[in-house]
Coordinates of N, CA and C in Angstrom, one line a residue:
X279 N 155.4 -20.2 -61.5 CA 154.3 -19.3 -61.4 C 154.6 -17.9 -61.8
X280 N 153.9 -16.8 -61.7 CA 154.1 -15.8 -62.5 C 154.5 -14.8 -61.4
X281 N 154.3 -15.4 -60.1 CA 155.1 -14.3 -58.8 C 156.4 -15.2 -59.0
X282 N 156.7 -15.8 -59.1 CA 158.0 -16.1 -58.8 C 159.1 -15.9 -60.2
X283 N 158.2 -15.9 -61.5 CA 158.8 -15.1 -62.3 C 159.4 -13.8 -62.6
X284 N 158.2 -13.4 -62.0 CA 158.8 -11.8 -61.6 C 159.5 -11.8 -60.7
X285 N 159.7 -12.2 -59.7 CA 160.9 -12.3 -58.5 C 162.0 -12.5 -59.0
X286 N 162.2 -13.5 -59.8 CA 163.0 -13.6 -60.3 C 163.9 -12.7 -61.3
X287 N 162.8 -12.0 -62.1 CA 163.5 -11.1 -63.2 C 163.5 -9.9 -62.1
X288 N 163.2 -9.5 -61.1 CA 163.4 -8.4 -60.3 C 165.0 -8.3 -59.4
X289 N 165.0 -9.9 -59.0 CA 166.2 -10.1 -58.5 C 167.4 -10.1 -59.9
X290 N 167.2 -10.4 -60.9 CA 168.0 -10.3 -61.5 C 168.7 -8.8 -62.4
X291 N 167.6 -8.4 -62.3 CA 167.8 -6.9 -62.8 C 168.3 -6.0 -61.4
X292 N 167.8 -6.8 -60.1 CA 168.8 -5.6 -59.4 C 170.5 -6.0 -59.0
X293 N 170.3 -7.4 -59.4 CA 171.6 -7.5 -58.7 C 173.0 -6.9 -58.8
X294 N 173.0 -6.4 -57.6 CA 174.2 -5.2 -57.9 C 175.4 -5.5 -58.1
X295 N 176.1 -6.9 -57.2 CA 177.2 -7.7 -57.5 C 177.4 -7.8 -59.1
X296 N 178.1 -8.7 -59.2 CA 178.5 -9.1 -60.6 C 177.5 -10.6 -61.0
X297 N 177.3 -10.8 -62.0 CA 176.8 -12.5 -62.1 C 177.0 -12.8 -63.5
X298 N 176.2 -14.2 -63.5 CA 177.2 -14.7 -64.7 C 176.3 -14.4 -66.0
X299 N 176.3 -14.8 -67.0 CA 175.4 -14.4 -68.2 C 174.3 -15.0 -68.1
X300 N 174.3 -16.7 -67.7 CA 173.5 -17.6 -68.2 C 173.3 -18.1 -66.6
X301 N 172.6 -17.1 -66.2 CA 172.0 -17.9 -64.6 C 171.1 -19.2 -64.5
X302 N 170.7 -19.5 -65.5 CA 169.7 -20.6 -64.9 C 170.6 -21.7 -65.2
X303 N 171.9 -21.8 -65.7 CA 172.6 -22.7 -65.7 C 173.5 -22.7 -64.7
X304 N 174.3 -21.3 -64.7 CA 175.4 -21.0 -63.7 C 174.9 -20.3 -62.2
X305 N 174.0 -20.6 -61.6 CA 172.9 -19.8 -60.7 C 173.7 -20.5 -59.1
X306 N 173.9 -21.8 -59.4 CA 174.0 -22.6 -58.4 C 175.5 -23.2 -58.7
X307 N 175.8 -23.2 -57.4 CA 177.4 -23.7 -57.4 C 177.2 -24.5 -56.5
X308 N 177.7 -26.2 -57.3 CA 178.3 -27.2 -56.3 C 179.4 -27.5 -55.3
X309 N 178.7 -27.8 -54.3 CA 180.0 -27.6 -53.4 C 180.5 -29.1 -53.1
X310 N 181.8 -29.6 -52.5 CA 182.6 -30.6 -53.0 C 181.7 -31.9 -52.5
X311 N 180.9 -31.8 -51.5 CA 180.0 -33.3 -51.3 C 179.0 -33.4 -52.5
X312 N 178.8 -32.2 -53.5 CA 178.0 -32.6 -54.6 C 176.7 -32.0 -54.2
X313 N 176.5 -31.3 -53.3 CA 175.2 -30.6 -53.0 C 174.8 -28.8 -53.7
X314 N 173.6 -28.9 -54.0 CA 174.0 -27.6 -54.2 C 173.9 -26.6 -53.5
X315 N 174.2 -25.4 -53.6 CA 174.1 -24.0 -52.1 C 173.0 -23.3 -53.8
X316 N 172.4 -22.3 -52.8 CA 171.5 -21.4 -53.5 C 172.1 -20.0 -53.5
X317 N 173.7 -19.5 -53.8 CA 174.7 -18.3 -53.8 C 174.8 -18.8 -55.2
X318 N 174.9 -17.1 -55.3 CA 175.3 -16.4 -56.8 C 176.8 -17.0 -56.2
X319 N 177.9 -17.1 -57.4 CA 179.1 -16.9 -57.7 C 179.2 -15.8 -58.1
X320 N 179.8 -15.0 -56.9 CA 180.4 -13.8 -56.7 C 181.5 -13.1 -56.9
X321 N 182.4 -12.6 -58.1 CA 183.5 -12.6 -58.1 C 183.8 -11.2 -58.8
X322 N 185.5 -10.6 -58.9 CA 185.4 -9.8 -59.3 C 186.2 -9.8 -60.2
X323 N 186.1 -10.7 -60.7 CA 186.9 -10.7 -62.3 C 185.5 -10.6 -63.3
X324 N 186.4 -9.5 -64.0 CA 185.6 -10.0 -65.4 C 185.0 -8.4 -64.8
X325 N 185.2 -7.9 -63.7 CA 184.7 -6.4 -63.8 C 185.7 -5.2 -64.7
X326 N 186.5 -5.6 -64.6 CA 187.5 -4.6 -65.4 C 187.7 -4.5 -67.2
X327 N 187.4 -3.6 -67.7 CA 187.4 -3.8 -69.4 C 188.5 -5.0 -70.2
X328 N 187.5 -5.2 -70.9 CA 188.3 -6.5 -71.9 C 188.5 -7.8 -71.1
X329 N 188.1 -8.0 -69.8 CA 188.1 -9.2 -69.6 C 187.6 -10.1 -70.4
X330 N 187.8 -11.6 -70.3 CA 187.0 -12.7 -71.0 C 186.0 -13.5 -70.2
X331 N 186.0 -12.9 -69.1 CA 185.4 -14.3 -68.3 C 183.7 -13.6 -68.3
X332 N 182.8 -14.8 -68.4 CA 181.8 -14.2 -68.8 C 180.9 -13.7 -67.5
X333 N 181.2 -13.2 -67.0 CA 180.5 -11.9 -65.6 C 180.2 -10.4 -66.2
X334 N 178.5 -10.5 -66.1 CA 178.8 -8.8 -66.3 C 177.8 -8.2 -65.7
X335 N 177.7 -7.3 -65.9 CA 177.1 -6.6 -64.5 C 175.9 -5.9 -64.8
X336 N 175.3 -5.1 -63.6 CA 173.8 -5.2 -63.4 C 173.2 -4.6 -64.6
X337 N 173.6 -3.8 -65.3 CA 173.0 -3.3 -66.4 C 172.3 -4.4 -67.4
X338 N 173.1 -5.2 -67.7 CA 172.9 -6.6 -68.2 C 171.3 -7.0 -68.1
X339 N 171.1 -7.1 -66.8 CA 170.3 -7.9 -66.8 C 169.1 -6.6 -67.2
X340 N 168.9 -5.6 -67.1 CA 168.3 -4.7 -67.3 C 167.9 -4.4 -69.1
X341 N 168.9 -4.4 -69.8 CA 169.3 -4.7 -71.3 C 168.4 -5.9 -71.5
X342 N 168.9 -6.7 -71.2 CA 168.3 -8.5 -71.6 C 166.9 -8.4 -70.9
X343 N 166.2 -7.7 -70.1 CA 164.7 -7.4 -70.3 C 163.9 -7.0 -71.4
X344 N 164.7 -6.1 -71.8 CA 163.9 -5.1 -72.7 C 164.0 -6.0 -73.9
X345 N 165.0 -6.7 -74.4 CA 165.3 -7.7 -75.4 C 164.5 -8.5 -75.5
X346 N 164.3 -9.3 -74.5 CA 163.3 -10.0 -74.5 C 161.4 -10.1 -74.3
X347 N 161.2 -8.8 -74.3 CA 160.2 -8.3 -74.3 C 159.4 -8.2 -73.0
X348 N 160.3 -8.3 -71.8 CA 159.7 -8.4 -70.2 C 159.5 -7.5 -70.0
X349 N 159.8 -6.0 -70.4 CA 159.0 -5.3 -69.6 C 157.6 -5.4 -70.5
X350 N 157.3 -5.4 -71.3 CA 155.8 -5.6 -71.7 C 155.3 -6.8 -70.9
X351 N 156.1 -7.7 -70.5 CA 155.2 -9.1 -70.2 C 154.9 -8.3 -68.5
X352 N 155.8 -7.9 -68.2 CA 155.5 -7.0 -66.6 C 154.6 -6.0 -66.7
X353 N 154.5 -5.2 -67.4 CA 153.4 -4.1 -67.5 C 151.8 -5.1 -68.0
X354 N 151.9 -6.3 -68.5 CA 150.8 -6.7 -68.8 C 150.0 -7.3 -67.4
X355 N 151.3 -7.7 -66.2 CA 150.6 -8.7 -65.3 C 150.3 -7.1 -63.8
X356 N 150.9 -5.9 -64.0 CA 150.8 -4.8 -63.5 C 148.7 -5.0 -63.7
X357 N 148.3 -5.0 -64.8 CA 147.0 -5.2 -65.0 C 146.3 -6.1 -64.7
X358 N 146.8 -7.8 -65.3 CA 146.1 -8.8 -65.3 C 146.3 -9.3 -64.3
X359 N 147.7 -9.5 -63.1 CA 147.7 -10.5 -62.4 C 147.1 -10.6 -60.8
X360 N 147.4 -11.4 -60.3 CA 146.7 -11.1 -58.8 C 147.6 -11.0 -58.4
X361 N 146.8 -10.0 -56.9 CA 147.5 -9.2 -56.6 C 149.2 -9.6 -55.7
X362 N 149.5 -11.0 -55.6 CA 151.0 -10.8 -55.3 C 151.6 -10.9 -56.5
X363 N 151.1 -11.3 -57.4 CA 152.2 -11.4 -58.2 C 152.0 -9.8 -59.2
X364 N 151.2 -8.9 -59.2 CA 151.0 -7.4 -59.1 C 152.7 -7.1 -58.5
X365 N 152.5 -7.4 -57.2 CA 153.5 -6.4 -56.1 C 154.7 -7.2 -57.1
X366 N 155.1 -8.1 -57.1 CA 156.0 -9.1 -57.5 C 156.7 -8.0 -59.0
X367 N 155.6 -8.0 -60.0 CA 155.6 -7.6 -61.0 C 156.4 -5.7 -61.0
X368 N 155.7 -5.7 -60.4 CA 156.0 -4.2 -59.7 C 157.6 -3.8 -59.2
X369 N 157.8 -4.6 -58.6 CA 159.3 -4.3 -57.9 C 160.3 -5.3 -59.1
X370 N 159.9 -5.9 -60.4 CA 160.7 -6.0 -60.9 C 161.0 -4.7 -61.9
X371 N 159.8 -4.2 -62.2 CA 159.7 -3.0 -63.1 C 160.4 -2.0 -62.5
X372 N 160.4 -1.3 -60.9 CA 160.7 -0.6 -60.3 C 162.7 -1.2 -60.4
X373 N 163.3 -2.2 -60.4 CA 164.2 -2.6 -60.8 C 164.9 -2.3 -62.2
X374 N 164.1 -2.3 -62.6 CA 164.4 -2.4 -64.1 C 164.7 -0.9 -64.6
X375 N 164.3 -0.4 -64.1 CA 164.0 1.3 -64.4 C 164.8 2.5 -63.8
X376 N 165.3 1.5 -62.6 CA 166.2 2.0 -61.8 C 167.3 2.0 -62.4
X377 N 167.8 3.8 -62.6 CA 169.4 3.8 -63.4 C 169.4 2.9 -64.8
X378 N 168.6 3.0 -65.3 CA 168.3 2.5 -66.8 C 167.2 3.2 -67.9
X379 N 168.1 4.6 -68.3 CA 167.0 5.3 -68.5 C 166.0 5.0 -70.0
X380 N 166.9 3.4 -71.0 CA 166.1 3.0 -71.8 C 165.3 2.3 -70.9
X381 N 164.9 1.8 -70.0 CA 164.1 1.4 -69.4 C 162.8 2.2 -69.3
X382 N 163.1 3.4 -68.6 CA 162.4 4.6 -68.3 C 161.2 4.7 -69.3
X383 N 162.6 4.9 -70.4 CA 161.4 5.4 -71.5 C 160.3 4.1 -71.9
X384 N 160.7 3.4 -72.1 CA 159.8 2.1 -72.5 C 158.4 1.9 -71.2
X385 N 159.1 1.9 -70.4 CA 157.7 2.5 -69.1 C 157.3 3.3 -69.6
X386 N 157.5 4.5 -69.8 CA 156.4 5.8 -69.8 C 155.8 5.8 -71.1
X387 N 156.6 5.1 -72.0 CA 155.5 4.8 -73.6 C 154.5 3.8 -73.5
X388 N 154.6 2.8 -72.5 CA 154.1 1.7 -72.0 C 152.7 2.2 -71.1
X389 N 152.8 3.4 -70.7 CA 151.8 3.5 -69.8 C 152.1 3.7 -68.6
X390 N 153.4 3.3 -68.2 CA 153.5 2.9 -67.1 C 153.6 3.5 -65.6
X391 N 153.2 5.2 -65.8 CA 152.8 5.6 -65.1 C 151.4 5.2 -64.2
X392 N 150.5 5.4 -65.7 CA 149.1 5.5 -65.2 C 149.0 3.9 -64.7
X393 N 149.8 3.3 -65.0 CA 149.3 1.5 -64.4 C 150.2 1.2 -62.9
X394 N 151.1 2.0 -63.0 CA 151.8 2.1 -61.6 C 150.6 3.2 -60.5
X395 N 149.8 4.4 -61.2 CA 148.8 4.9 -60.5 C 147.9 3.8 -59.8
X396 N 147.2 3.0 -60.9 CA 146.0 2.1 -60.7 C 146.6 1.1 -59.7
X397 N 147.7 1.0 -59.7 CA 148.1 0.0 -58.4 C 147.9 0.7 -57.3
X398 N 148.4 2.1 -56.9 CA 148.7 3.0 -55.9 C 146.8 2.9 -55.2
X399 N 145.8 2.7 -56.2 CA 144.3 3.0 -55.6 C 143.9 1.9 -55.0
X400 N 144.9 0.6 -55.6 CA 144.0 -0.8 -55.7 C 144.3 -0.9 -54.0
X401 N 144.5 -0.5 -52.9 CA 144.3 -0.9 -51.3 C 145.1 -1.5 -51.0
X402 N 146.0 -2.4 -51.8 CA 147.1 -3.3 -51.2 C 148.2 -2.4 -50.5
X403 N 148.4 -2.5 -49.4 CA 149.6 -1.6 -48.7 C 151.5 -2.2 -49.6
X404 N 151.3 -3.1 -50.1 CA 152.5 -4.0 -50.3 C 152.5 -3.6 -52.1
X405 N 151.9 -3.8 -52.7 CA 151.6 -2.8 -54.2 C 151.7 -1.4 -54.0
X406 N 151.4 -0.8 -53.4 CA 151.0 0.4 -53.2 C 153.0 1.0 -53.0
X407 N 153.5 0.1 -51.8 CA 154.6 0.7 -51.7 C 155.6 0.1 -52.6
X408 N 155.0 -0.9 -53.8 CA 156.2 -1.0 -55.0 C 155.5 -0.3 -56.1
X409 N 154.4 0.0 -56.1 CA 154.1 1.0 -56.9 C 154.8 2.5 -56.8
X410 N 154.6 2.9 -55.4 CA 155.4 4.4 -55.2 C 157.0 4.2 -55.5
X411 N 157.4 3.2 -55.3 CA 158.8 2.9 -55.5 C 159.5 2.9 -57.2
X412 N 158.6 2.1 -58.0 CA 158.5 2.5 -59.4 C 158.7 3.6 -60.2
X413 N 157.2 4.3 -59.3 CA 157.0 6.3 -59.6 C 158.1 6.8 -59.6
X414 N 158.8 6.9 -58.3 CA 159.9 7.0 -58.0 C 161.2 7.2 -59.0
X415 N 161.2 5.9 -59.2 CA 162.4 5.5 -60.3 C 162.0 6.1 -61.9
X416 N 161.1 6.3 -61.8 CA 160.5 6.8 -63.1 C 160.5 8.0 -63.2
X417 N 160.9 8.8 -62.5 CA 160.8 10.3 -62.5 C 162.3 10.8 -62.7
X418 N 163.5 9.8 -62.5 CA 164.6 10.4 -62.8 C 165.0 10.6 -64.2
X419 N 165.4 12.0 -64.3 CA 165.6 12.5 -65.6 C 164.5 11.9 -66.6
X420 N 163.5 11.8 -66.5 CA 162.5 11.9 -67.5 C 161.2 12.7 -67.6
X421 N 161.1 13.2 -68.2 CA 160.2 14.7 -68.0 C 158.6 13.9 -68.2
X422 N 159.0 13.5 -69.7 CA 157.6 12.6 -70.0 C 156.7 12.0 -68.7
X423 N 157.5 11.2 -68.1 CA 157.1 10.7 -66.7 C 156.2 11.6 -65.6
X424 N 157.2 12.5 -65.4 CA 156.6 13.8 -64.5 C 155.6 14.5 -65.1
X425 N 155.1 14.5 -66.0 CA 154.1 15.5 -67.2 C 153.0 14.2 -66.4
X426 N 153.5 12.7 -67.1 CA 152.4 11.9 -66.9 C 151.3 11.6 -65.8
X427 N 152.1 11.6 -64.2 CA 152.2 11.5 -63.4 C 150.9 12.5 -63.0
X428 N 151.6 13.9 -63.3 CA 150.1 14.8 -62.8 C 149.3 14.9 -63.8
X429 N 149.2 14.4 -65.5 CA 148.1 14.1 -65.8 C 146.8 13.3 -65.2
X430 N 147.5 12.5 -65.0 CA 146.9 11.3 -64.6 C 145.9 11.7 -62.5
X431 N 146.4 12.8 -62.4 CA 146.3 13.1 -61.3 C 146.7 12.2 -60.3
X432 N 148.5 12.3 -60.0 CA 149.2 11.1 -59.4 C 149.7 12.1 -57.9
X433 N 149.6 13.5 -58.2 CA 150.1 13.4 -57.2 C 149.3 13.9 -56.0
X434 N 148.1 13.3 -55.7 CA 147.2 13.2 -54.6 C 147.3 11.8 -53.5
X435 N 147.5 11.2 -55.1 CA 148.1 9.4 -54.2 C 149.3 9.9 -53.6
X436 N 150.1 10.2 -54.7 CA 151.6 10.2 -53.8 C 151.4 11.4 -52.2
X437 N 150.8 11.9 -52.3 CA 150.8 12.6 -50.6 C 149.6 11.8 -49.6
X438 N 149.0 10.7 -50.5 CA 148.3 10.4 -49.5 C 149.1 9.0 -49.0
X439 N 149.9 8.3 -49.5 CA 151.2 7.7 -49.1 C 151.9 8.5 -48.3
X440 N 152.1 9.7 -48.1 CA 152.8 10.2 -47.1 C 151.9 10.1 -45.7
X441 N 150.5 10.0 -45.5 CA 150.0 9.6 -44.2 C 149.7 8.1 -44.1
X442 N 149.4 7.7 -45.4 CA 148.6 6.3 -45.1 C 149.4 5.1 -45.2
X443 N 150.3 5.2 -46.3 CA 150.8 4.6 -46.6 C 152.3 3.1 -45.7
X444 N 152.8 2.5 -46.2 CA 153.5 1.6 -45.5 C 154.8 2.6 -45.4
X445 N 155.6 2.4 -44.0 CA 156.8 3.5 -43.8 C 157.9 3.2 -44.8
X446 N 158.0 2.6 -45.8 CA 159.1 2.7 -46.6 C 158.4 3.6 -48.2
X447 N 156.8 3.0 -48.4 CA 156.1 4.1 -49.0 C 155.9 5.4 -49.0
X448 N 155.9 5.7 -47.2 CA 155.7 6.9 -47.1 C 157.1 8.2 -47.6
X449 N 158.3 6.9 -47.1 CA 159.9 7.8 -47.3 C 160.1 7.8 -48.8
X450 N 159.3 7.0 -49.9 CA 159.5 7.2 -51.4 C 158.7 8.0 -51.5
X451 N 157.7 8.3 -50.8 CA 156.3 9.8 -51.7 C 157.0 10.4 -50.9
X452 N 158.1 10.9 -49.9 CA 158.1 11.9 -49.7 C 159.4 12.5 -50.6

């Protein structure tokens, strides 16, 4: 489904451990009765330069978004989808963007202020606080963002997240 899609690319773009390149194959490790466990293989080889072993880290998965054209496919369900897979969609973007400042940009060319706003009006307490979370991530070091933001007249939402809002919304508008 298209919430669990985005769950997915959201978990994958935050994961801050190390993982492997090709998770949908290497995602799941067998353990010796032949069952499978639902753990990343966690390791810390392959963190140090010039290794071979194919582990690399969270940027990766952030890179291999943009490559594949996910954050457009994320900014399109930001508009079209219902509303969990909205929140879903949301906190993968707000991942993505995080400490990835090609990311950033591609948001703020994308709109992705003003569609992270239009979440913040739509009443969902749960959108609302991965929308502020997004805003958030989007305002580091990019000016464009911050220009867009009070274009758009964003920051009325963002202080009205400081009373109304869910307590992890309220601590990102503030």
């Amino acid at each position: 489904t298209q919430e669990n899609a985005a769950n997915a690319i959201a978990n994958i773009v935050k994961r801050k451990e190390n993982f492997y390149k090709d998770p949908l194959q290497e995602a799941f490790k067998v353990d010796h009765t032949g069952g499978e466990t639902a753990e990343w293989e966690d390791t810390d080889a392959g963190s140090g330069s010039g290794s071979s072993d194919p582990v690399v880290g969270r940027g990766a998965g952030q890179e291999e978004l943009n490559r594949q054209g996910g954050m457009a496919a994320l900014m399109n369900l930001i508009q079209t989808g219902a509303p969990r897979v909205k929140e879903a969609a949301a906190v993968a973007i707000s991942n993505a963007i995080e400490n990835h400042a090609e990311n950033r940009d591609v948001f703020q060319k994308a709109d992705g202020v003003e569609k992270m706003l239009a979440l913040l009006r739509s009443g969902d307490p749960l959108a609302q606080e991965n929308a502020t979370t997004a805003l958030w991530n989007a305002m580091v070091d990019n000016e464009s963002s911050r220009a867009d933001l009070l274009k758009h007249h964003g920051m009325p939402l963002l202080i009205q997240q400081l009373g109304a809002g869910t307590a992890i919304g309220q601590e990102l508008a503030a």
